[in-house]
Short mmCIF file of C-alpha atoms and ligand atoms in Angstrom, two decimals:
data_model
loop_
_atom_site.label_atom_id
_atom_site.label_comp_id
_atom_site.label_asym_id
_atom_site.label_seq_id
_atom_site.Cartn_x
_atom_site.Cartn_y
_atom_site.Cartn_z
CA UNK X 1 -30.94 -6.52 18.05
CA UNK X 2 -28.93 -9.46 19.43
CA UNK X 3 -25.22 -8.98 19.06
CA UNK X 4 -22.01 -10.36 20.46
CA UNK X 5 -22.39 -7.69 23.14
CA UNK X 6 -26.05 -8.22 23.91
CA UNK X 7 -28.71 -5.64 23.14
CA UNK X 8 -28.90 -3.63 26.33
CA UNK X 9 -27.58 -0.43 24.69
CA UNK X 10 -29.49 -0.75 21.44
CA UNK X 11 -31.90 2.10 22.26
CA UNK X 12 -29.60 4.20 24.43
CA UNK X 13 -29.20 7.65 22.82
CA UNK X 14 -25.74 8.03 24.37
CA UNK X 15 -24.37 5.06 22.51
CA UNK X 16 -22.82 5.59 19.11
CA UNK X 17 -25.15 4.72 16.22
CA UNK X 18 -24.23 1.31 14.86
CA UNK X 19 -22.97 1.31 11.28
CA UNK X 20 -24.99 -0.74 8.81
CA UNK X 21 -24.11 -4.41 8.73
CA UNK X 22 -20.77 -4.63 6.98
CA UNK X 23 -19.86 -7.02 4.22
CA UNK X 24 -17.78 -9.81 5.68
CA UNK X 25 -14.98 -10.84 3.34
CA UNK X 26 -13.89 -14.48 3.29
CA UNK X 27 -10.55 -14.39 5.12
CA UNK X 28 -9.70 -18.07 4.65
CA UNK X 29 -6.17 -18.59 3.36
CA UNK X 30 -5.76 -21.38 0.78
CA UNK X 31 -3.07 -23.98 1.43
CA UNK X 32 -1.36 -26.52 -0.81
CA UNK X 33 -1.87 -29.30 1.72
CA UNK X 34 -1.24 -30.37 5.29
CA UNK X 35 1.99 -29.29 7.00
CA UNK X 36 3.83 -32.39 8.19
CA UNK X 37 7.45 -31.31 8.40
CA UNK X 38 8.84 -29.93 11.66
CA UNK X 39 9.99 -26.37 11.03
CA UNK X 40 13.60 -25.47 11.80
CA UNK X 41 12.02 -22.56 13.69
CA UNK X 42 9.83 -24.77 15.90
CA UNK X 43 12.11 -24.56 19.00
CA UNK X 44 11.66 -20.78 18.95
CA UNK X 45 7.90 -21.20 19.28
CA UNK X 46 7.64 -23.74 22.06
CA UNK X 47 7.11 -21.25 24.85
CA UNK X 48 4.94 -18.83 22.86
CA UNK X 49 1.28 -18.08 23.58
CA UNK X 50 -0.84 -15.11 22.56
CA UNK X 51 0.19 -11.99 24.46
CA UNK X 52 -0.10 -8.28 23.83
CA UNK X 53 2.93 -8.62 21.56
CA UNK X 54 2.46 -12.00 19.96
CA UNK X 55 -0.47 -13.81 18.36
CA UNK X 56 -0.37 -17.61 18.50
CA UNK X 57 -0.82 -19.35 15.15
CA UNK X 58 -4.20 -20.75 16.27
CA UNK X 59 -5.55 -17.35 17.28
CA UNK X 60 -7.02 -14.67 14.95
CA UNK X 61 -6.60 -10.92 14.58
CA UNK X 62 -10.05 -9.33 14.49
CA UNK X 63 -11.16 -7.48 11.38
CA UNK X 64 -13.04 -4.89 13.44
CA UNK X 65 -11.68 -2.92 16.35
CA UNK X 66 -14.73 -1.02 17.56
CA UNK X 67 -17.71 -2.21 19.55
CA UNK X 68 -19.98 -0.72 16.89
CA UNK X 69 -18.18 -2.50 14.09
CA UNK X 70 -18.18 -5.86 15.83
CA UNK X 71 -21.80 -5.53 16.89
CA UNK X 72 -22.90 -4.75 13.35
CA UNK X 73 -21.74 -8.24 12.28
CA UNK X 74 -24.53 -9.71 14.41
CA UNK X 75 -22.58 -12.86 15.33
CA UNK X 76 -21.16 -14.43 18.47
CA UNK X 77 -17.68 -13.40 19.59
CA UNK X 78 -16.08 -16.65 18.40
CA UNK X 79 -17.54 -16.14 14.92
CA UNK X 80 -16.29 -12.61 14.42
CA UNK X 81 -14.23 -12.34 11.22
CA UNK X 82 -10.48 -12.35 11.75
CA UNK X 83 -7.19 -12.70 9.91
CA UNK X 84 -4.63 -15.43 10.45
CA UNK X 85 -1.60 -14.00 12.21
CA UNK X 86 1.74 -14.01 10.39
CA UNK X 87 4.72 -15.80 11.82
CA UNK X 88 6.58 -19.09 11.74
CA UNK X 89 4.55 -22.31 12.07
CA UNK X 90 5.64 -25.30 14.10
CA UNK X 91 4.98 -27.57 11.13
CA UNK X 92 5.65 -26.61 7.51
CA UNK X 93 4.63 -27.94 4.10
CA UNK X 94 7.85 -27.69 2.13
CA UNK X 95 11.01 -29.62 2.91
CA UNK X 96 13.52 -26.74 3.02
CA UNK X 97 16.40 -28.82 1.66
CA UNK X 98 14.40 -29.48 -1.53
CA UNK X 99 12.77 -26.07 -1.87
CA UNK X 100 13.61 -23.53 -4.58
CA UNK X 101 12.31 -19.99 -4.40
CA UNK X 102 11.85 -17.16 -6.91
CA UNK X 103 11.34 -13.43 -6.37
CA UNK X 104 9.88 -10.92 -8.83
CA UNK X 105 9.27 -7.16 -8.49
CA UNK X 106 6.53 -5.62 -10.64
CA UNK X 107 4.96 -2.21 -11.30
CA UNK X 108 6.20 1.26 -10.34
CA UNK X 109 9.07 1.82 -7.94
CA UNK X 110 8.58 2.14 -4.21
CA UNK X 111 11.13 2.74 -1.42
CA UNK X 112 12.00 -0.55 0.26
CA UNK X 113 11.87 -2.97 -2.68
CA UNK X 114 15.52 -3.94 -2.17
CA UNK X 115 14.95 -4.32 1.58
CA UNK X 116 12.16 -6.81 0.88
CA UNK X 117 14.29 -8.75 -1.62
CA UNK X 118 17.19 -8.90 0.87
CA UNK X 119 14.86 -9.89 3.73
CA UNK X 120 13.34 -12.74 1.71
CA UNK X 121 16.76 -14.07 0.70
CA UNK X 122 18.13 -13.92 4.25
CA UNK X 123 15.10 -15.58 5.85
CA UNK X 124 14.97 -18.34 3.23
CA UNK X 125 18.70 -19.00 3.44
CA UNK X 126 19.54 -18.50 7.10
CA UNK X 127 16.36 -19.68 8.82
CA UNK X 128 15.09 -22.36 6.47
CA UNK X 129 18.37 -23.31 4.75
CA UNK X 130 16.75 -23.08 1.33
CA UNK X 131 19.58 -23.70 -1.13
CA UNK X 132 18.45 -21.84 -4.23
CA UNK X 133 16.76 -18.46 -4.52
CA UNK X 134 16.51 -16.81 -7.93
CA UNK X 135 15.48 -13.33 -8.95
CA UNK X 136 13.31 -12.84 -12.04
CA UNK X 137 14.33 -9.78 -14.01
CA UNK X 138 12.06 -6.90 -15.08
CA UNK X 139 8.78 -8.01 -13.58
CA UNK X 140 6.60 -10.64 -15.21
CA UNK X 141 8.49 -10.09 -18.48
CA UNK X 142 11.39 -12.00 -16.92
CA UNK X 143 9.39 -15.25 -17.16
CA UNK X 144 8.88 -14.90 -20.91
CA UNK X 145 11.59 -16.33 -23.17
CA UNK X 146 11.04 -13.72 -25.92
CA UNK X 147 12.40 -10.97 -23.66
CA UNK X 148 15.65 -12.89 -23.20
CA UNK X 149 16.25 -11.96 -19.55
CA UNK X 150 18.49 -14.24 -17.50
CA UNK X 151 17.66 -15.12 -13.89
CA UNK X 152 19.77 -13.79 -11.03
CA UNK X 153 21.17 -16.06 -8.32
CA UNK X 154 20.28 -14.43 -5.00
CA UNK X 155 22.47 -15.23 -2.01
CA UNK X 156 22.91 -13.36 1.29
CA UNK X 157 26.25 -12.07 -0.04
CA UNK X 158 24.64 -10.87 -3.29
CA UNK X 159 21.97 -8.89 -1.42
CA UNK X 160 24.11 -7.65 1.48
CA UNK X 161 24.31 -4.00 0.43
CA UNK X 162 21.38 -3.62 -1.97
CA UNK X 163 19.10 -1.84 0.51
CA UNK X 164 21.30 1.25 0.50
CA UNK X 165 19.96 2.05 -2.96
CA UNK X 166 16.47 2.92 -4.12
CA UNK X 167 14.74 1.05 -6.93
CA UNK X 168 14.92 -2.71 -7.35
CA UNK X 169 18.03 -4.70 -8.22
CA UNK X 170 15.83 -7.06 -10.20
CA UNK X 171 14.30 -4.37 -12.42
CA UNK X 172 10.59 -4.08 -12.95
CA UNK X 173 7.94 -3.64 -15.62
CA UNK X 174 4.26 -2.92 -15.83
CA UNK X 175 1.64 -5.13 -17.36
CA UNK X 176 0.53 -8.77 -17.28
CA UNK X 177 2.07 -11.73 -19.08
CA UNK X 178 0.47 -15.05 -20.04
CA UNK X 179 0.08 -17.06 -16.80
CA UNK X 180 0.60 -20.32 -18.70
CA UNK X 181 3.98 -19.08 -19.93
CA UNK X 182 4.90 -17.95 -16.41
CA UNK X 183 3.99 -21.32 -14.89
CA UNK X 184 5.91 -23.12 -17.66
CA UNK X 185 8.96 -21.11 -16.60
CA UNK X 186 8.38 -21.86 -12.89
CA UNK X 187 8.23 -25.56 -13.72
CA UNK X 188 11.38 -25.35 -15.82
CA UNK X 189 13.21 -23.69 -12.92
CA UNK X 190 11.74 -26.22 -10.42
CA UNK X 191 10.40 -23.37 -8.30
CA UNK X 192 8.26 -24.27 -5.26
CA UNK X 193 7.62 -20.83 -3.81
CA UNK X 194 7.15 -17.58 -5.72
CA UNK X 195 7.22 -14.15 -4.05
CA UNK X 196 5.55 -11.34 -5.97
CA UNK X 197 6.32 -7.79 -4.82
CA UNK X 198 3.89 -5.48 -6.58
CA UNK X 199 0.72 -3.43 -6.55
CA UNK X 200 -2.88 -4.45 -7.12
CA UNK X 201 -2.39 -5.16 -10.85
CA UNK X 202 0.57 -7.43 -10.03
CA UNK X 203 -1.47 -9.21 -7.35
CA UNK X 204 -4.23 -9.85 -9.91
CA UNK X 205 -1.51 -11.36 -12.10
CA UNK X 206 -0.31 -13.45 -9.14
CA UNK X 207 -3.86 -14.77 -8.64
CA UNK X 208 -3.88 -15.95 -12.26
CA UNK X 209 -0.53 -17.66 -11.71
CA UNK X 210 -1.91 -19.39 -8.59
CA UNK X 211 -5.02 -20.47 -10.52
CA UNK X 212 -2.88 -21.94 -13.33
CA UNK X 213 -0.71 -23.72 -10.75
CA UNK X 214 -3.86 -25.24 -9.22
CA UNK X 215 -5.29 -26.25 -12.63
CA UNK X 216 -2.08 -28.14 -13.37
CA UNK X 217 -2.10 -29.80 -9.94
CA UNK X 218 1.30 -28.30 -9.09
CA UNK X 219 2.58 -27.57 -5.60
CA UNK X 220 3.83 -24.00 -5.97
CA UNK X 221 3.02 -21.42 -3.33
CA UNK X 222 2.40 -17.83 -4.53
CA UNK X 223 2.77 -15.19 -1.82
CA UNK X 224 2.58 -11.43 -2.33
CA UNK X 225 4.18 -8.50 -0.56
CA UNK X 226 1.97 -5.55 -1.58
CA UNK X 227 3.80 -2.45 -2.75
CA UNK X 228 2.38 1.02 -3.30
CA UNK X 229 3.54 4.46 -2.27
CA UNK X 230 -0.09 5.54 -2.64
CA UNK X 231 -1.06 3.41 0.39
CA UNK X 232 -4.16 2.28 -1.48
CA UNK X 233 -4.23 -1.44 -0.59
CA UNK X 234 -7.20 -2.22 1.68
CA UNK X 235 -6.88 -4.09 4.99
CA UNK X 236 -3.31 -2.82 5.42
CA UNK X 237 -2.63 -0.06 7.96
CA UNK X 238 0.13 1.41 5.86
CA UNK X 239 2.02 0.02 2.89
CA UNK X 240 5.81 -0.18 2.96
CA UNK X 241 7.59 2.79 1.38
CA UNK X 242 4.68 5.13 2.05
CA UNK X 243 6.32 6.74 5.06
CA UNK X 244 9.54 7.36 3.13
CA UNK X 245 7.64 8.75 0.14
CA UNK X 246 5.56 11.23 2.11
CA UNK X 247 8.65 12.35 4.07
CA UNK X 248 10.37 13.31 0.81
CA UNK X 249 7.12 14.88 -0.42
CA UNK X 250 7.01 17.02 2.72
CA UNK X 251 10.37 18.55 1.74
CA UNK X 252 8.72 19.83 -1.44
CA UNK X 253 6.00 21.47 0.65
CA UNK X 254 8.64 23.07 2.84
CA UNK X 255 10.42 24.40 -0.27
CA UNK X 256 7.14 25.79 -1.64
CA UNK X 257 6.45 27.49 1.66
CA UNK X 258 9.88 29.12 1.80
CA UNK X 259 9.53 30.30 -1.80
CA UNK X 260 6.01 31.63 -1.27
CA UNK X 261 6.94 33.46 1.92
CA UNK X 262 9.87 35.12 0.22
CA UNK X 263 7.90 36.96 -2.47
CA UNK X 264 5.01 39.43 -2.22
CA UNK X 265 1.70 37.57 -2.50
CA UNK X 266 3.63 34.39 -3.20
CA UNK X 267 1.82 31.14 -3.91
CA UNK X 268 3.48 27.77 -3.62
CA UNK X 269 1.78 24.98 -5.58
CA UNK X 270 2.95 21.40 -5.00
CA UNK X 271 1.68 18.44 -7.01
CA UNK X 272 2.24 15.03 -5.44
CA UNK X 273 1.67 11.46 -6.58
CA UNK X 274 -1.58 9.81 -5.57
CA UNK X 275 -3.69 8.53 -8.40
CA UNK X 276 -6.87 7.58 -6.56
CA UNK X 277 -5.88 8.07 -2.94
CA UNK X 278 -4.67 11.28 -1.34
CA UNK X 279 -2.71 9.78 1.54
CA UNK X 280 0.66 11.15 0.39
CA UNK X 281 -0.77 14.68 0.08
CA UNK X 282 -2.48 14.47 3.50
CA UNK X 283 0.48 13.06 5.42
CA UNK X 284 3.05 15.30 3.72
CA UNK X 285 0.89 18.34 4.46
CA UNK X 286 0.43 17.32 8.10
CA UNK X 287 4.16 16.75 8.45
CA UNK X 288 4.72 20.40 7.39
CA UNK X 289 2.11 22.64 8.90
CA UNK X 290 2.61 25.26 6.13
CA UNK X 291 -0.04 24.04 3.68
CA UNK X 292 -3.11 26.28 3.36
CA UNK X 293 -5.08 23.95 1.12
CA UNK X 294 -4.88 20.21 0.41
CA UNK X 295 -6.74 18.79 -2.59
CA UNK X 296 -7.25 15.04 -2.92
CA UNK X 297 -9.07 12.74 -5.37
CA UNK X 298 -11.59 11.69 -2.72
CA UNK X 299 -12.94 15.23 -2.16
CA UNK X 300 -14.24 17.10 -5.25
CA UNK X 301 -13.72 20.84 -5.32
CA UNK X 302 -14.94 23.84 -7.31
CA UNK X 303 -12.75 26.73 -8.41
CA UNK X 304 -15.16 29.58 -9.05
CA UNK X 305 -17.48 31.79 -7.02
CA UNK X 306 -17.02 33.25 -3.57
CA UNK X 307 -16.98 29.75 -2.01
CA UNK X 308 -14.57 28.41 -4.62
CA UNK X 309 -10.90 27.56 -4.20
CA UNK X 310 -9.63 30.62 -6.12
CA UNK X 311 -11.48 33.19 -3.99
CA UNK X 312 -10.40 31.36 -0.85
CA UNK X 313 -6.77 31.51 -1.97
CA UNK X 314 -7.03 35.22 -2.72
CA UNK X 315 -8.43 35.87 0.77
CA UNK X 316 -5.69 33.74 2.33
CA UNK X 317 -2.99 35.69 0.47
CA UNK X 318 -4.60 38.96 1.54
CA UNK X 319 -4.63 37.77 5.20
CA UNK X 320 -1.24 36.07 5.42
CA UNK X 321 0.79 37.46 2.53
CA UNK X 322 1.28 34.07 0.91
CA UNK X 323 -0.37 30.65 0.48
CA UNK X 324 0.63 27.05 -0.19
CA UNK X 325 -1.56 24.57 -2.10
CA UNK X 326 -0.87 20.84 -2.13
CA UNK X 327 -2.65 18.85 -4.82
CA UNK X 328 -2.64 15.09 -5.35
CA UNK X 329 -2.32 14.15 -9.02
CA UNK X 330 -5.72 12.44 -9.09
CA UNK X 331 -7.58 15.43 -7.61
CA UNK X 332 -9.90 17.62 -9.68
CA UNK X 333 -9.97 15.32 -12.72
CA UNK X 334 -13.63 16.27 -13.28
CA UNK X 335 -12.50 19.88 -13.83
CA UNK X 336 -10.41 18.61 -16.72
CA UNK X 337 -13.32 16.70 -18.19
CA UNK X 338 -12.36 13.31 -16.81
CA UNK X 339 -13.06 10.98 -13.94
CA UNK X 340 -10.27 8.82 -12.56
CA UNK X 341 -12.32 5.73 -13.33
CA UNK X 342 -13.41 6.56 -16.84
CA UNK X 343 -12.58 4.27 -19.71
CA UNK X 344 -10.15 6.53 -21.54
CA UNK X 345 -6.46 5.87 -22.07
CA UNK X 346 -4.84 3.39 -19.70
CA UNK X 347 -1.27 2.40 -18.91
CA UNK X 348 0.12 -1.15 -19.15
CA UNK X 349 -1.11 -1.89 -15.62
CA UNK X 350 -4.66 -0.88 -16.56
CA UNK X 351 -4.54 2.41 -14.62
CA UNK X 352 -6.47 5.33 -16.12
CA UNK X 353 -4.07 7.93 -17.54
CA UNK X 354 -4.69 11.16 -15.69
CA UNK X 355 -4.93 14.72 -16.96
CA UNK X 356 -2.29 16.96 -15.44
CA UNK X 357 -3.99 18.97 -12.69
CA UNK X 358 -0.83 20.86 -11.67
CA UNK X 359 -0.29 23.14 -14.70
CA UNK X 360 -4.07 23.61 -15.02
CA UNK X 361 -4.31 24.90 -11.45
CA UNK X 362 -1.25 27.08 -11.91
CA UNK X 363 -2.89 28.74 -14.95
CA UNK X 364 -6.27 29.17 -13.26
CA UNK X 365 -4.74 30.65 -10.10
CA UNK X 366 -2.58 33.03 -12.16
CA UNK X 367 -5.58 34.16 -14.26
CA UNK X 368 -7.73 34.67 -11.17
CA UNK X 369 -5.17 36.86 -9.44
CA UNK X 370 -4.45 38.94 -12.55
CA UNK X 371 -8.21 39.39 -13.22
CA UNK X 372 -8.51 40.62 -9.61
CA UNK X 373 -5.60 43.01 -10.19
CA UNK X 374 -3.44 41.33 -7.55
CA UNK X 375 0.18 40.77 -8.46
CA UNK X 376 1.44 37.34 -7.46
CA UNK X 377 4.19 34.90 -8.24
CA UNK X 378 3.45 31.20 -8.36
CA UNK X 379 6.17 28.69 -7.52
CA UNK X 380 5.16 25.32 -8.94
CA UNK X 381 6.93 22.21 -7.61
CA UNK X 382 6.34 18.66 -8.87
CA UNK X 383 8.76 16.26 -7.16
CA UNK X 384 7.23 13.46 -9.25
CA UNK X 385 9.34 10.26 -9.17
CA UNK X 386 11.81 11.78 -6.71
CA UNK X 387 9.57 10.68 -3.82
CA UNK X 388 9.58 7.00 -4.75
CA UNK X 389 13.04 6.33 -6.20
CA UNK X 390 14.88 6.86 -2.91
CA UNK X 391 16.01 4.17 -0.44
CA UNK X 392 13.63 3.36 2.41
CA UNK X 393 14.00 5.30 5.64
CA UNK X 394 14.90 3.22 8.73
CA UNK X 395 11.24 2.80 9.77
CA UNK X 396 10.28 1.45 6.34
CA UNK X 397 13.40 -0.75 6.27
CA UNK X 398 12.36 -2.40 9.52
CA UNK X 399 8.84 -2.80 8.19
CA UNK X 400 10.15 -4.40 4.98
CA UNK X 401 12.28 -6.89 6.89
CA UNK X 402 9.31 -7.95 9.02
CA UNK X 403 7.02 -8.29 5.99
CA UNK X 404 9.59 -10.39 4.15
CA UNK X 405 10.08 -12.70 7.14
CA UNK X 406 6.31 -13.10 7.40
CA UNK X 407 6.05 -13.87 3.67
CA UNK X 408 8.66 -16.62 3.90
CA UNK X 409 6.99 -18.24 6.94
CA UNK X 410 3.66 -18.24 5.09
CA UNK X 411 5.08 -19.72 1.90
CA UNK X 412 7.05 -22.44 3.70
CA UNK X 413 3.87 -23.50 5.48
CA UNK X 414 2.23 -24.08 2.07
CA UNK X 415 -0.04 -21.06 2.18
CA UNK X 416 -0.76 -19.58 -1.21
CA UNK X 417 -2.70 -16.86 -3.06
CA UNK X 418 -2.26 -14.52 -0.11
CA UNK X 419 -0.38 -11.37 0.80
CA UNK X 420 1.22 -10.28 4.04
CA UNK X 421 0.25 -6.99 5.63
CA UNK X 422 -0.13 -5.12 8.87
CA UNK X 423 -3.65 -4.68 10.16
CA UNK X 424 -4.30 -2.81 13.39
CA UNK X 425 -0.58 -3.13 14.20
CA UNK X 426 -0.54 -6.93 13.83
CA UNK X 427 1.12 -8.74 10.92
CA UNK X 428 -1.52 -10.85 9.17
CA UNK X 429 -2.23 -13.08 6.16
CA UNK X 430 -4.72 -11.55 3.73
CA UNK X 431 -6.26 -13.52 0.85
CA UNK X 432 -5.09 -11.96 -2.44
CA UNK X 433 -8.68 -11.63 -3.63
CA UNK X 434 -9.50 -9.55 -0.55
CA UNK X 435 -6.40 -7.36 -0.96
CA UNK X 436 -7.50 -6.38 -4.48
CA UNK X 437 -11.24 -6.24 -3.75
CA UNK X 438 -11.34 -2.49 -3.34
CA UNK X 439 -9.12 0.54 -2.93
CA UNK X 440 -7.98 2.10 0.33
CA UNK X 441 -8.87 5.80 0.18
CA UNK X 442 -8.92 8.79 2.48
CA UNK X 443 -12.36 8.84 4.10
CA UNK X 444 -13.82 12.37 3.76
CA UNK X 445 -15.67 11.62 7.02
CA UNK X 446 -12.68 10.09 8.74
CA UNK X 447 -10.28 11.54 11.25
CA UNK X 448 -7.29 11.85 8.85
CA UNK X 449 -9.19 14.27 6.62
CA UNK X 450 -10.50 16.02 9.75
CA UNK X 451 -6.88 16.48 10.90
CA UNK X 452 -6.01 18.00 7.50
CA UNK X 453 -8.97 20.41 7.68
CA UNK X 454 -7.92 21.42 11.20
CA UNK X 455 -4.34 21.94 10.10
CA UNK X 456 -5.05 23.93 6.91
CA UNK X 457 -8.22 25.63 8.15
CA UNK X 458 -9.62 25.23 4.66
CA UNK X 459 -13.41 24.97 4.33
CA UNK X 460 -15.04 21.55 4.24
CA UNK X 461 -16.13 22.24 0.67
CA UNK X 462 -14.95 24.52 -2.15
CA UNK X 463 -17.58 25.75 -4.57
O1 F6P C 501 0.88 3.82 -8.14
C1 F6P C 501 1.94 4.51 -7.61
C2 F6P C 501 2.29 5.69 -8.45
O2 F6P C 501 3.41 6.24 -7.86
C3 F6P C 501 1.18 6.71 -8.63
O3 F6P C 501 1.05 7.61 -7.59
C4 F6P C 501 1.56 7.35 -9.93
O4 F6P C 501 0.44 7.86 -10.60
C5 F6P C 501 2.12 6.24 -10.70
O5 F6P C 501 2.67 5.34 -9.76
C6 F6P C 501 3.08 6.67 -11.74
O6 F6P C 501 3.89 5.61 -12.13
P1 F6P C 501 4.40 5.28 -13.59
O7 F6P C 501 4.78 6.58 -14.24
O8 F6P C 501 5.54 4.37 -13.37
O9 F6P C 501 3.27 4.63 -14.30
#
């Protein structure tokens, strides 16, 4: 096999088996047109070249970071797929003095939304001298006249202290709205750049807005800042707010552990958010070493029999006097007669409505222990929205500021239908279509899940 690295190791048993050839997504970022205006930030860039800490605008951040991954593409080094780096451009598309920007927050809450809003406003106002930034209220509903929401004038003074609170000062809502109505509103407000802060459903909505803008031949850039505490956006190392959310979630695990330890044969059961991806459960459990079992949507489990979860728990309680179980809300849906992707009831964002695994597990664990004649007390904790309605921690706040700066640079350069994200520690532009092309999930064969198994010492499989 001829690869970017030659074929000398192709038959060497000591070399890692190459993965099958991977699909190569199209990482081209659409633009509204050529950038002809000298950026007010250009002087800052004059001396910059790619270094360990900076990627020049003409360079690329590679999609793959292993020899095996790169080799499986079967192309020359220069043709390896890569993302455009984020950052200010020397030339920009929009004349800042004539640019008007709008910001909208959509979907469920996430720590850091206000940090992103404030970061966008500051970068637009201070660095580019954009004179008008408006906030759209209550998600995409704010564009629709029937809802009667006013727009909010966003200035650096207006956003100065908003990041101390959780939530979003603009309000939010779930669900799509007619893209034609949204673009009518953008035209009425003379908006040139729109920032959408939302999850995958909101980004699909943003793609429809960008398509309508293009159909009408308008020059409006649509740039997304992906938001999800579930960390389920692909091609992003970690989504903003995730670290804050799992930190709060880990307090619930700690509480469950203390409760369980304090009663004879105590069991702590903690249910955490995570519809399709168990990242919150895994990270929160790793942050507190007290969890005995972690259950996530990506790894099915059985309850009954000697190899089942219930017998394992009973043995753990016999050995250690107590046990703590952490379950992600999307785990074990098959036990409740559902799959997370079935076509049953859905919310306004199109997400499948889940069955409640927490109370079901509590009942099954209780029944199992009483059938076995073992007295126990189960402490059930569901922190629910408490993990996402808090302000961002300092790490997430920094991350939000950097994402918002990157989003403004991208929009001012005329890039559109893209999101900003961090991939392999570098800030990059990701086409919106790629960011919603699949879901980021915990890999049952990956090292995160391995770390969880090591930490909990639970078996690889239950049942
Ligand atoms: O998608 C993020 C998330 O926090 C999920 O983990 C959770 O299932 C969902 O939002 C709940 O949000 P809401 O009740 O607002 O629909």
